PDB file of C-alpha atoms and ligand atoms in Angstrom:
ATOM      1  CA  MET A1302      14.219   4.921  14.118  1.00  0.00           C
ATOM      2  CA  ASN A1303      16.305   7.647  15.647  1.00  0.00           C
ATOM      3  CA  ILE A1304      14.780  11.073  15.365  1.00  0.00           C
ATOM      4  CA  THR A1305      18.063  12.533  14.109  1.00  0.00           C
ATOM      5  CA  GLY A1306      21.083  11.623  11.965  1.00  0.00           C
ATOM      6  CA  ASN A1307      19.234   9.748   9.203  1.00  0.00           C
ATOM      7  CA  THR A1308      19.351  10.261   5.466  1.00  0.00           C
ATOM      8  CA  LEU A1309      15.674  10.059   4.668  1.00  0.00           C
ATOM      9  CA  PHE A1310      13.832   9.773   1.345  1.00  0.00           C
ATOM     10  CA  ILE A1311      10.128  10.746   1.316  1.00  0.00           C
ATOM     11  CA  PRO A1312       8.413   9.879  -1.980  1.00  0.00           C
ATOM     12  CA  GLY A1313       5.133  11.792  -1.609  1.00  0.00           C
ATOM     13  CA  GLY A1314       6.851  14.696   0.119  1.00  0.00           C
ATOM     14  CA  THR A1315       5.580  17.585  -2.007  1.00  0.00           C
ATOM     15  CA  SER A1316       2.514  18.328   0.147  1.00  0.00           C
ATOM     16  CA  GLY A1317       0.492  17.350   3.185  1.00  0.00           C
ATOM     17  CA  LEU A1318       1.887  14.889   5.720  1.00  0.00           C
ATOM     18  CA  GLY A1319       4.970  14.072   3.626  1.00  0.00           C
ATOM     19  CA  LEU A1320       6.061  17.703   3.330  1.00  0.00           C
ATOM     20  CA  GLY A1321       5.235  18.279   7.001  1.00  0.00           C
ATOM     21  CA  LEU A1322       7.387  15.343   8.098  1.00  0.00           C
ATOM     22  CA  ALA A1323      10.169  16.417   5.700  1.00  0.00           C
ATOM     23  CA  LEU A1324      10.368  19.813   7.432  1.00  0.00           C
ATOM     24  CA  ARG A1325      10.210  18.276  10.927  1.00  0.00           C
ATOM     25  CA  PHE A1326      12.899  15.688  10.168  1.00  0.00           C
ATOM     26  CA  ARG A1327      15.101  18.327   8.520  1.00  0.00           C
ATOM     27  CA  ALA A1328      14.766  20.553  11.619  1.00  0.00           C
ATOM     28  CA  ALA A1329      15.649  17.551  13.805  1.00  0.00           C
ATOM     29  CA  GLY A1330      19.005  17.115  12.055  1.00  0.00           C
ATOM     30  CA  ASN A1331      18.362  14.679   9.221  1.00  0.00           C
ATOM     31  CA  THR A1332      19.294  14.860   5.540  1.00  0.00           C
ATOM     32  CA  VAL A1333      15.955  14.824   3.704  1.00  0.00           C
ATOM     33  CA  ILE A1334      15.140  14.157   0.052  1.00  0.00           C
ATOM     34  CA  VAL A1335      11.513  14.696  -1.008  1.00  0.00           C
ATOM     35  CA  GLY A1336       9.976  13.119  -4.094  1.00  0.00           C
ATOM     36  CA  GLY A1337       6.820  13.676  -6.125  1.00  0.00           C
ATOM     37  CA  ARG A1338       5.448  14.371  -9.573  1.00  0.00           C
ATOM     38  CA  ARG A1339       4.870  18.125  -9.279  1.00  0.00           C
ATOM     39  CA  GLN A1340       8.174  19.670 -10.370  1.00  0.00           C
ATOM     40  CA  GLU A1341       7.014  23.210  -9.462  1.00  0.00           C
ATOM     41  CA  LEU A1342       6.489  22.101  -5.858  1.00  0.00           C
ATOM     42  CA  LEU A1343       9.847  20.294  -5.752  1.00  0.00           C
ATOM     43  CA  ASP A1344      11.519  23.527  -6.963  1.00  0.00           C
ATOM     44  CA  GLN A1345       9.593  25.652  -4.468  1.00  0.00           C
ATOM     45  CA  ILE A1346      10.487  23.339  -1.561  1.00  0.00           C
ATOM     46  CA  THR A1347      14.215  23.301  -2.350  1.00  0.00           C
ATOM     47  CA  ASN A1348      14.214  27.101  -2.826  1.00  0.00           C
ATOM     48  CA  GLU A1349      12.358  27.817   0.406  1.00  0.00           C
ATOM     49  CA  HIS A1350      14.102  25.187   2.522  1.00  0.00           C
ATOM     50  CA  PRO A1351      17.811  25.015   1.841  1.00  0.00           C
ATOM     51  CA  GLY A1352      19.024  21.637   3.070  1.00  0.00           C
ATOM     52  CA  ILE A1353      16.031  19.768   1.704  1.00  0.00           C
ATOM     53  CA  HIS A1354      16.769  17.987  -1.559  1.00  0.00           C
ATOM     54  CA  ALA A1355      14.331  16.824  -4.216  1.00  0.00           C
ATOM     55  CA  VAL A1356      13.897  14.205  -6.902  1.00  0.00           C
ATOM     56  CA  ARG A1357      11.083  13.842  -9.401  1.00  0.00           C
ATOM     57  CA  ILE A1358       9.319  10.506  -9.101  1.00  0.00           C
ATOM     58  CA  ASP A1359       6.021   9.040 -10.274  1.00  0.00           C
ATOM     59  CA  THR A1360       5.427   6.096  -7.963  1.00  0.00           C
ATOM     60  CA  ALA A1361       2.747   4.746 -10.340  1.00  0.00           C
ATOM     61  CA  ASP A1362       5.474   4.179 -12.950  1.00  0.00           C
ATOM     62  CA  PRO A1363       8.000   1.354 -12.388  1.00  0.00           C
ATOM     63  CA  ALA A1364      10.582   3.009 -14.691  1.00  0.00           C
ATOM     64  CA  SER A1365      10.358   6.261 -12.730  1.00  0.00           C
ATOM     65  CA  ILE A1366      10.786   4.351  -9.447  1.00  0.00           C
ATOM     66  CA  ALA A1367      13.890   2.611 -10.823  1.00  0.00           C
ATOM     67  CA  ASP A1368      15.395   5.913 -12.102  1.00  0.00           C
ATOM     68  CA  ALA A1369      14.615   7.979  -9.019  1.00  0.00           C
ATOM     69  CA  THR A1370      15.796   5.410  -6.470  1.00  0.00           C
ATOM     70  CA  ALA A1371      19.033   4.872  -8.435  1.00  0.00           C
ATOM     71  CA  GLN A1372      19.577   8.645  -8.471  1.00  0.00           C
ATOM     72  CA  VAL A1373      18.924   9.013  -4.744  1.00  0.00           C
ATOM     73  CA  ILE A1374      21.252   6.118  -3.853  1.00  0.00           C
ATOM     74  CA  ALA A1375      23.992   7.479  -6.158  1.00  0.00           C
ATOM     75  CA  ASN A1376      23.718  11.044  -4.805  1.00  0.00           C
ATOM     76  CA  TYR A1377      23.160  10.106  -1.147  1.00  0.00           C
ATOM     77  CA  PRO A1378      24.965   6.794  -0.567  1.00  0.00           C
ATOM     78  CA  GLU A1379      24.356   7.187   3.170  1.00  0.00           C
ATOM     79  CA  LEU A1380      20.574   6.828   2.495  1.00  0.00           C
ATOM     80  CA  ASP A1381      19.171   4.716   5.328  1.00  0.00           C
ATOM     81  CA  SER A1382      15.458   5.582   5.690  1.00  0.00           C
ATOM     82  CA  VAL A1383      12.339   5.937   3.609  1.00  0.00           C
ATOM     83  CA  ILE A1384       8.796   7.069   4.420  1.00  0.00           C
ATOM     84  CA  LEU A1385       6.510   5.611   1.732  1.00  0.00           C
ATOM     85  CA  MET A1386       4.081   8.511   1.772  1.00  0.00           C
ATOM     86  CA  ALA A1387       2.816   8.835  -1.837  1.00  0.00           C
ATOM     87  CA  GLY A1388      -0.865   7.999  -1.996  1.00  0.00           C
ATOM     88  CA  ILE A1389      -4.208   8.968  -3.514  1.00  0.00           C
ATOM     89  CA  MET A1390      -7.771   8.649  -2.214  1.00  0.00           C
ATOM     90  CA  GLN A1391     -10.862   8.756  -4.402  1.00  0.00           C
ATOM     91  CA  ALA A1392     -14.531   7.859  -4.019  1.00  0.00           C
ATOM     92  CA  GLU A1393     -15.926   4.991  -6.090  1.00  0.00           C
ATOM     93  CA  ASP A1394     -19.493   3.947  -6.910  1.00  0.00           C
ATOM     94  CA  LEU A1395     -19.440   0.142  -7.006  1.00  0.00           C
ATOM     95  CA  THR A1396     -23.005  -0.057  -8.329  1.00  0.00           C
ATOM     96  CA  THR A1397     -21.725   0.613 -11.870  1.00  0.00           C
ATOM     97  CA  PRO A1398     -18.611  -0.806 -13.583  1.00  0.00           C
ATOM     98  CA  ASP A1399     -17.279   2.730 -14.104  1.00  0.00           C
ATOM     99  CA  PHE A1400     -15.263   2.556 -10.906  1.00  0.00           C
ATOM    100  CA  LEU A1401     -12.722   0.120 -12.350  1.00  0.00           C
ATOM    101  CA  ALA A1402     -10.260   2.635 -13.814  1.00  0.00           C
ATOM    102  CA  THR A1403     -10.208   4.547 -10.515  1.00  0.00           C
ATOM    103  CA  SER A1404      -9.707   1.329  -8.583  1.00  0.00           C
ATOM    104  CA  GLU A1405      -6.764   0.262 -10.749  1.00  0.00           C
ATOM    105  CA  ARG A1406      -5.157   3.698 -10.414  1.00  0.00           C
ATOM    106  CA  ILE A1407      -5.437   3.612  -6.623  1.00  0.00           C
ATOM    107  CA  ILE A1408      -3.971   0.086  -6.404  1.00  0.00           C
ATOM    108  CA  THR A1409      -1.055   1.064  -8.660  1.00  0.00           C
ATOM    109  CA  THR A1410      -0.170   4.097  -6.549  1.00  0.00           C
ATOM    110  CA  ASN A1411      -1.050   3.017  -3.014  1.00  0.00           C
ATOM    111  CA  LEU A1412      -0.095  -0.664  -3.079  1.00  0.00           C
ATOM    112  CA  LEU A1413       2.202  -1.443  -6.014  1.00  0.00           C
ATOM    113  CA  GLY A1414       4.070   1.863  -5.519  1.00  0.00           C
ATOM    114  CA  PRO A1415       5.276   1.135  -1.972  1.00  0.00           C
ATOM    115  CA  ILE A1416       5.977  -2.529  -2.840  1.00  0.00           C
ATOM    116  CA  ARG A1417       8.087  -1.499  -5.851  1.00  0.00           C
ATOM    117  CA  LEU A1418       9.920   1.100  -3.747  1.00  0.00           C
ATOM    118  CA  ILE A1419      10.656  -1.507  -1.062  1.00  0.00           C
ATOM    119  CA  ALA A1420      12.032  -3.861  -3.739  1.00  0.00           C
ATOM    120  CA  ALA A1421      14.219  -1.069  -5.146  1.00  0.00           C
ATOM    121  CA  LEU A1422      15.569   0.180  -1.804  1.00  0.00           C
ATOM    122  CA  THR A1423      15.954  -2.907   0.396  1.00  0.00           C
ATOM    123  CA  PRO A1424      19.235  -4.140  -1.159  1.00  0.00           C
ATOM    124  CA  HIS A1425      20.823  -0.751  -0.445  1.00  0.00           C
ATOM    125  CA  PHE A1426      19.384  -0.614   3.087  1.00  0.00           C
ATOM    126  CA  ALA A1427      20.834  -4.073   3.742  1.00  0.00           C
ATOM    127  CA  SER A1428      24.300  -2.614   3.109  1.00  0.00           C
ATOM    128  CA  ARG A1429      23.860   0.082   5.785  1.00  0.00           C
ATOM    129  CA  PRO A1430      24.663  -0.445   9.484  1.00  0.00           C
ATOM    130  CA  SER A1431      20.995   0.241  10.238  1.00  0.00           C
ATOM    131  CA  ALA A1432      17.993   1.379   8.215  1.00  0.00           C
ATOM    132  CA  THR A1433      14.268   2.074   8.532  1.00  0.00           C
ATOM    133  CA  ILE A1434      11.338   1.497   6.186  1.00  0.00           C
ATOM    134  CA  VAL A1435       8.228   3.443   7.223  1.00  0.00           C
ATOM    135  CA  THR A1436       5.032   2.365   5.474  1.00  0.00           C
ATOM    136  CA  VAL A1437       1.917   4.564   5.564  1.00  0.00           C
ATOM    137  CA  SER A1438      -1.446   2.899   6.067  1.00  0.00           C
ATOM    138  CA  SER A1439      -4.505   4.604   7.599  1.00  0.00           C
ATOM    139  CA  GLY A1440      -7.095   4.174  10.322  1.00  0.00           C
ATOM    140  CA  LEU A1441      -9.316   3.127   7.403  1.00  0.00           C
ATOM    141  CA  ALA A1442      -7.197  -0.032   7.048  1.00  0.00           C
ATOM    142  CA  PHE A1443      -8.962  -1.222  10.204  1.00  0.00           C
ATOM    143  CA  VAL A1444     -12.577  -0.154   9.540  1.00  0.00           C
ATOM    144  CA  PRO A1445     -13.488   0.802   5.943  1.00  0.00           C
ATOM    145  CA  LEU A1446     -15.082   4.063   4.857  1.00  0.00           C
ATOM    146  CA  PRO A1447     -17.550   2.537   2.343  1.00  0.00           C
ATOM    147  CA  VAL A1448     -17.432   5.487  -0.068  1.00  0.00           C
ATOM    148  CA  THR A1449     -13.708   4.815  -0.781  1.00  0.00           C
ATOM    149  CA  PRO A1450     -13.558   1.001  -1.110  1.00  0.00           C
ATOM    150  CA  THR A1451     -10.305   0.505  -3.012  1.00  0.00           C
ATOM    151  CA  TYR A1452      -8.479   3.108  -0.917  1.00  0.00           C
ATOM    152  CA  ASN A1453      -9.394   1.261   2.299  1.00  0.00           C
ATOM    153  CA  ALA A1454      -8.436  -2.065   0.704  1.00  0.00           C
ATOM    154  CA  THR A1455      -4.993  -0.789  -0.339  1.00  0.00           C
ATOM    155  CA  LYS A1456      -4.341   0.512   3.182  1.00  0.00           C
ATOM    156  CA  ALA A1457      -5.443  -2.803   4.736  1.00  0.00           C
ATOM    157  CA  ALA A1458      -3.062  -4.518   2.301  1.00  0.00           C
ATOM    158  CA  ILE A1459      -0.229  -2.164   3.278  1.00  0.00           C
ATOM    159  CA  HIS A1460      -0.837  -3.037   6.944  1.00  0.00           C
ATOM    160  CA  SER A1461      -0.675  -6.758   6.171  1.00  0.00           C
ATOM    161  CA  PHE A1462       2.375  -6.431   3.889  1.00  0.00           C
ATOM    162  CA  THR A1463       4.155  -4.416   6.575  1.00  0.00           C
ATOM    163  CA  GLU A1464       3.577  -7.136   9.176  1.00  0.00           C
ATOM    164  CA  SER A1465       5.160  -9.770   6.901  1.00  0.00           C
ATOM    165  CA  LEU A1466       7.993  -7.454   5.883  1.00  0.00           C
ATOM    166  CA  ARG A1467       8.872  -6.889   9.539  1.00  0.00           C
ATOM    167  CA  VAL A1468       8.996 -10.633  10.203  1.00  0.00           C
ATOM    168  CA  GLN A1469      11.080 -11.365   7.113  1.00  0.00           C
ATOM    169  CA  LEU A1470      13.563  -8.582   7.931  1.00  0.00           C
ATOM    170  CA  ALA A1471      13.748  -9.425  11.630  1.00  0.00           C
ATOM    171  CA  ASP A1472      17.258 -10.858  11.312  1.00  0.00           C
ATOM    172  CA  THR A1473      18.551  -7.806   9.437  1.00  0.00           C
ATOM    173  CA  ALA A1474      19.342  -4.293  10.668  1.00  0.00           C
ATOM    174  CA  ILE A1475      16.339  -2.909   8.757  1.00  0.00           C
ATOM    175  CA  GLN A1476      13.555  -1.712  11.044  1.00  0.00           C
ATOM    176  CA  VAL A1477       9.967  -1.626   9.755  1.00  0.00           C
ATOM    177  CA  MET A1478       7.520   0.954  11.120  1.00  0.00           C
ATOM    178  CA  GLU A1479       3.921   1.635  10.082  1.00  0.00           C
ATOM    179  CA  LEU A1480       2.509   5.146  10.263  1.00  0.00           C
ATOM    180  CA  VAL A1481      -1.284   4.931  10.748  1.00  0.00           C
ATOM    181  CA  PRO A1482      -2.746   8.432  10.328  1.00  0.00           C
ATOM    182  CA  PRO A1483      -6.312   9.370  11.277  1.00  0.00           C
ATOM    183  CA  LYS A1484      -8.225  11.900   9.161  1.00  0.00           C
ATOM    184  CA  VAL A1485      -5.852  14.875   8.939  1.00  0.00           C
ATOM    185  CA  ALA A1486      -6.536  18.243   7.295  1.00  0.00           C
ATOM    186  CA  THR A1487      -4.608  17.880   4.010  1.00  0.00           C
ATOM    187  CA  GLU A1488      -5.704  18.134   0.366  1.00  0.00           C
ATOM    188  CA  LEU A1489      -6.315  14.347   0.293  1.00  0.00           C
ATOM    189  CA  MET A1490     -10.032  13.922  -0.668  1.00  0.00           C
ATOM    190  CA  GLY A1491     -10.499  17.635   0.083  1.00  0.00           C
ATOM    191  CA  ASN A1492     -10.121  16.972   3.823  1.00  0.00           C
ATOM    192  CA  ALA A1493      -8.357  20.293   4.424  1.00  0.00           C
ATOM    193  CA  ASP A1494     -11.472  22.107   5.618  1.00  0.00           C
ATOM    194  CA  ALA A1495     -13.376  19.208   7.182  1.00  0.00           C
ATOM    195  CA  ALA A1496     -14.321  20.046  10.760  1.00  0.00           C
ATOM    196  CA  ASP A1497     -13.515  16.517  11.961  1.00  0.00           C
ATOM    197  CA  SER A1498      -9.972  16.489  10.507  1.00  0.00           C
ATOM    198  CA  MET A1499      -6.978  16.614  12.845  1.00  0.00           C
ATOM    199  CA  PRO A1500      -4.902  19.780  12.240  1.00  0.00           C
ATOM    200  CA  VAL A1501      -1.681  18.912  10.383  1.00  0.00           C
ATOM    201  CA  ASP A1502       0.612  20.544  12.962  1.00  0.00           C
ATOM    202  CA  GLU A1503      -1.012  18.622  15.816  1.00  0.00           C
ATOM    203  CA  PHE A1504      -0.546  15.389  13.882  1.00  0.00           C
ATOM    204  CA  LEU A1505       3.114  16.203  13.167  1.00  0.00           C
ATOM    205  CA  ASP A1506       3.836  17.215  16.799  1.00  0.00           C
ATOM    206  CA  GLU A1507       2.324  14.011  18.170  1.00  0.00           C
ATOM    207  CA  THR A1508       3.952  11.811  15.525  1.00  0.00           C
ATOM    208  CA  MET A1509       7.448  13.245  16.104  1.00  0.00           C
ATOM    209  CA  SER A1510       7.111  12.886  19.869  1.00  0.00           C
ATOM    210  CA  ILE A1511       5.993   9.241  19.551  1.00  0.00           C
ATOM    211  CA  ILE A1512       9.006   8.442  17.325  1.00  0.00           C
ATOM    212  CA  ALA A1513      11.345  10.274  19.720  1.00  0.00           C
ATOM    213  CA  ALA A1514       9.935   8.463  22.778  1.00  0.00           C
ATOM    214  CA  GLN A1515       9.559   5.026  21.148  1.00  0.00           C
ATOM    215  CA  PRO A1516      12.209   4.658  18.439  1.00  0.00           C
ATOM    216  CA  ASP A1517      11.454   0.912  18.225  1.00  0.00           C
ATOM    217  CA  ALA A1518       7.673   1.295  17.828  1.00  0.00           C
ATOM    218  CA  THR A1519       6.115  -0.956  15.192  1.00  0.00           C
ATOM    219  CA  GLU A1520       3.094   1.327  14.685  1.00  0.00           C
ATOM    220  CA  ILE A1521       2.914   5.095  15.073  1.00  0.00           C
ATOM    221  CA  LEU A1522      -0.556   5.715  16.487  1.00  0.00           C
ATOM    222  CA  VAL A1523      -1.629   9.207  17.472  1.00  0.00           C
ATOM    223  CA  ASP A1524      -4.467   9.161  20.008  1.00  0.00           C
ATOM    224  CA  ARG A1525      -7.087  10.141  17.440  1.00  0.00           C
ATOM    225  CA  VAL A1526      -6.579   7.008  15.329  1.00  0.00           C
ATOM    226  CA  LYS A1527      -7.088   4.522  18.173  1.00  0.00           C
ATOM    227  CA  PHE A1528     -10.853   4.831  17.708  1.00  0.00           C
ATOM    228  CA  LEU A1529     -10.419   3.089  14.310  1.00  0.00           C
ATOM    229  CA  ARG A1530      -7.266   1.031  14.979  1.00  0.00           C
ATOM    230  CA  PHE A1531      -8.749  -0.800  17.961  1.00  0.00           C
ATOM    231  CA  ALA A1532     -12.447  -0.786  16.955  1.00  0.00           C
ATOM    232  CA  GLU A1533     -12.563  -4.526  16.271  1.00  0.00           C
ATOM    233  CA  VAL A1534     -10.547  -5.666  19.256  1.00  0.00           C
ATOM    234  CA  GLU A1535     -12.629  -3.426  21.536  1.00  0.00           C
ATOM    235  CA  GLY A1536     -15.934  -4.777  20.157  1.00  0.00           C
ATOM    236  CA  ARG A1537     -16.929  -1.500  18.429  1.00  0.00           C
ATOM    237  CA  TYR A1538     -16.397  -2.586  14.786  1.00  0.00           C
ATOM    238  CA  ASP A1539     -20.046  -2.798  13.718  1.00  0.00           C
ATOM    239  CA  ALA A1540     -20.938   0.489  15.384  1.00  0.00           C
ATOM    240  CA  VAL A1541     -17.986   2.290  13.764  1.00  0.00           C
ATOM    241  CA  LEU A1542     -18.730   0.791  10.324  1.00  0.00           C
ATOM    242  CA  THR A1543     -22.337   1.964  10.645  1.00  0.00           C
ATOM    243  CA  MET A1544     -21.090   5.422  11.575  1.00  0.00           C
ATOM    244  CA  LEU A1545     -18.677   5.520   8.588  1.00  0.00           C
ATOM    245  CA  SER A1546     -21.531   4.318   6.337  1.00  0.00           C
ATOM    246  CA  GLY A1547     -23.459   7.468   7.134  1.00  0.00           C
ATOM    247  CA  HIS A1548     -26.389   5.493   8.592  1.00  0.00           C
TER     248      HIS A1548
HETATM  249  N1  LIG B 582      -4.668  13.103   5.328  1.00  0.00           N
HETATM  250  C1  LIG B 582      -5.290  12.047   5.823  1.00  0.00           C
HETATM  251  O1  LIG B 582      -6.396  12.162   6.367  1.00  0.00           O
HETATM  252  C2  LIG B 582      -4.647  10.673   5.771  1.00  0.00           C
HETATM  253  C3  LIG B 582      -5.135   9.679   6.597  1.00  0.00           C
HETATM  254  C4  LIG B 582      -4.574   8.407   6.539  1.00  0.00           C
HETATM  255  C5  LIG B 582      -3.534   8.163   5.646  1.00  0.00           C
HETATM  256  N2  LIG B 582      -3.079   9.159   4.855  1.00  0.00           N
HETATM  257  C6  LIG B 582      -2.012   8.832   3.910  1.00  0.00           C
HETATM  258  O2  LIG B 582      -0.954   9.755   4.017  1.00  0.00           O
HETATM  259  C7  LIG B 582      -0.309   9.867   2.744  1.00  0.00           C
HETATM  260  C8  LIG B 582      -0.134  11.340   2.410  1.00  0.00           C
HETATM  261  O3  LIG B 582      -1.404  11.925   2.218  1.00  0.00           O
HETATM  262  P1  LIG B 582      -1.702  13.472   2.492  1.00  0.00           P
HETATM  263  O4  LIG B 582      -2.872  13.526   3.383  1.00  0.00           O
HETATM  264  O5  LIG B 582      -0.462  14.162   2.878  1.00  0.00           O
HETATM  265  O6  LIG B 582      -2.214  13.916   1.039  1.00  0.00           O
HETATM  266  P2  LIG B 582      -1.618  14.909  -0.052  1.00  0.00           P
HETATM  267  O7  LIG B 582      -1.353  16.254   0.509  1.00  0.00           O
HETATM  268  O8  LIG B 582      -2.550  14.781  -1.206  1.00  0.00           O
HETATM  269  O9  LIG B 582      -0.199  14.269  -0.400  1.00  0.00           O
HETATM  270  C9  LIG B 582      -0.063  13.171  -1.243  1.00  0.00           C
HETATM  271  C10 LIG B 582       1.394  13.087  -1.674  1.00  0.00           C
HETATM  272  O10 LIG B 582       1.538  11.910  -2.470  1.00  0.00           O
HETATM  273  C11 LIG B 582       2.196  12.264  -3.656  1.00  0.00           C
HETATM  274  N3  LIG B 582       1.773  11.379  -4.747  1.00  0.00           N
HETATM  275  C12 LIG B 582       0.523  10.983  -5.090  1.00  0.00           C
HETATM  276  N4  LIG B 582       0.582  10.211  -6.191  1.00  0.00           N
HETATM  277  C13 LIG B 582       1.892  10.113  -6.528  1.00  0.00           C
HETATM  278  C14 LIG B 582       2.599   9.464  -7.574  1.00  0.00           C
HETATM  279  N5  LIG B 582       1.986   8.743  -8.528  1.00  0.00           N
HETATM  280  N6  LIG B 582       3.943   9.599  -7.612  1.00  0.00           N
HETATM  281  C15 LIG B 582       4.604  10.312  -6.681  1.00  0.00           C
HETATM  282  N7  LIG B 582       3.996  10.946  -5.673  1.00  0.00           N
HETATM  283  C16 LIG B 582       2.650  10.848  -5.611  1.00  0.00           C
HETATM  284  C17 LIG B 582       1.819  13.717  -3.926  1.00  0.00           C
HETATM  285  O11 LIG B 582       2.826  14.311  -4.707  1.00  0.00           O
HETATM  286  P3  LIG B 582       2.652  14.783  -6.246  1.00  0.00           P
HETATM  287  O12 LIG B 582       1.204  15.116  -6.465  1.00  0.00           O
HETATM  288  O13 LIG B 582       3.588  15.955  -6.372  1.00  0.00           O
HETATM  289  O14 LIG B 582       3.106  13.613  -7.051  1.00  0.00           O
HETATM  290  C18 LIG B 582       1.850  14.273  -2.504  1.00  0.00           C
HETATM  291  O15 LIG B 582       3.159  14.621  -2.147  1.00  0.00           O
HETATM  292  C19 LIG B 582      -1.150   9.067   1.748  1.00  0.00           C
HETATM  293  O16 LIG B 582      -0.573   7.792   1.555  1.00  0.00           O
HETATM  294  C20 LIG B 582      -2.474   8.941   2.464  1.00  0.00           C
HETATM  295  O17 LIG B 582      -3.202   7.793   2.059  1.00  0.00           O
HETATM  296  C21 LIG B 582      -3.591  10.404   4.901  1.00  0.00           C
END
């Protein structure tokens, strides 16, 4: 993915990492369209950042995905990139059946959402000279945080889906990248004030410089996430799982 010259859609761009990347990519000379459910944030972003465009989308709703992607393609026919950023993270107590509604909600947003967006956008991307799909997993795809079981499972599934997608699209001009964030100080799970969270600006700086230096990278790995990403291959899996279990 080139760092400049793209027309980039970021569903999940109203806050946190999505908004941060929207501003960075806009500053780097891309056309950027952010999406999300919170209309007041979409209005605020377009008012404060002329040049950033917005579309309302609920990625848990297939009809909303169909409407919003059709709108974006119609209004920005040069659309050639997407960062599938929309996601939620919630704790679940698996010792009672009460977790099920939360689990289903997380799967709908974090797994079905990106899959439905890929289905909606890939035909258009195939018509472009080149295009990029960026999926968003997590370090927790590689070692689970036991308090958020379904979240970890959806991110592991996104990692696996991304690997297959890349193979199946290998003969096309559509590139597939996976962004694998560590714990970053956003509103996700109230991480904003956690002492062990990576500051958002540091994450954005490092991420943009990795993409600029390695436009063909398959995974975007800031240094901080390697602890989780390579735990198993480096023989540290059990120790890291014990640490994440709070034991
Ligand atoms: N921060 C971390 O530590 C971390 C680590 C690893 C991975 N990640 C991943 O990075 C992504 C962004 O998270 P963040 O940390 O930036 O959290 P955030 O500030 O809470 O941002 C989440 C974004 O997703 C959007 N979203 C959630 N549900 C949606 C839905 N149904 N439809 C449309 N948009 C929806 C939100 O927009 P609206 O509320 O306006 O809809 C918001 O823009 C997530 O996929 C997360 O799993 C984050």
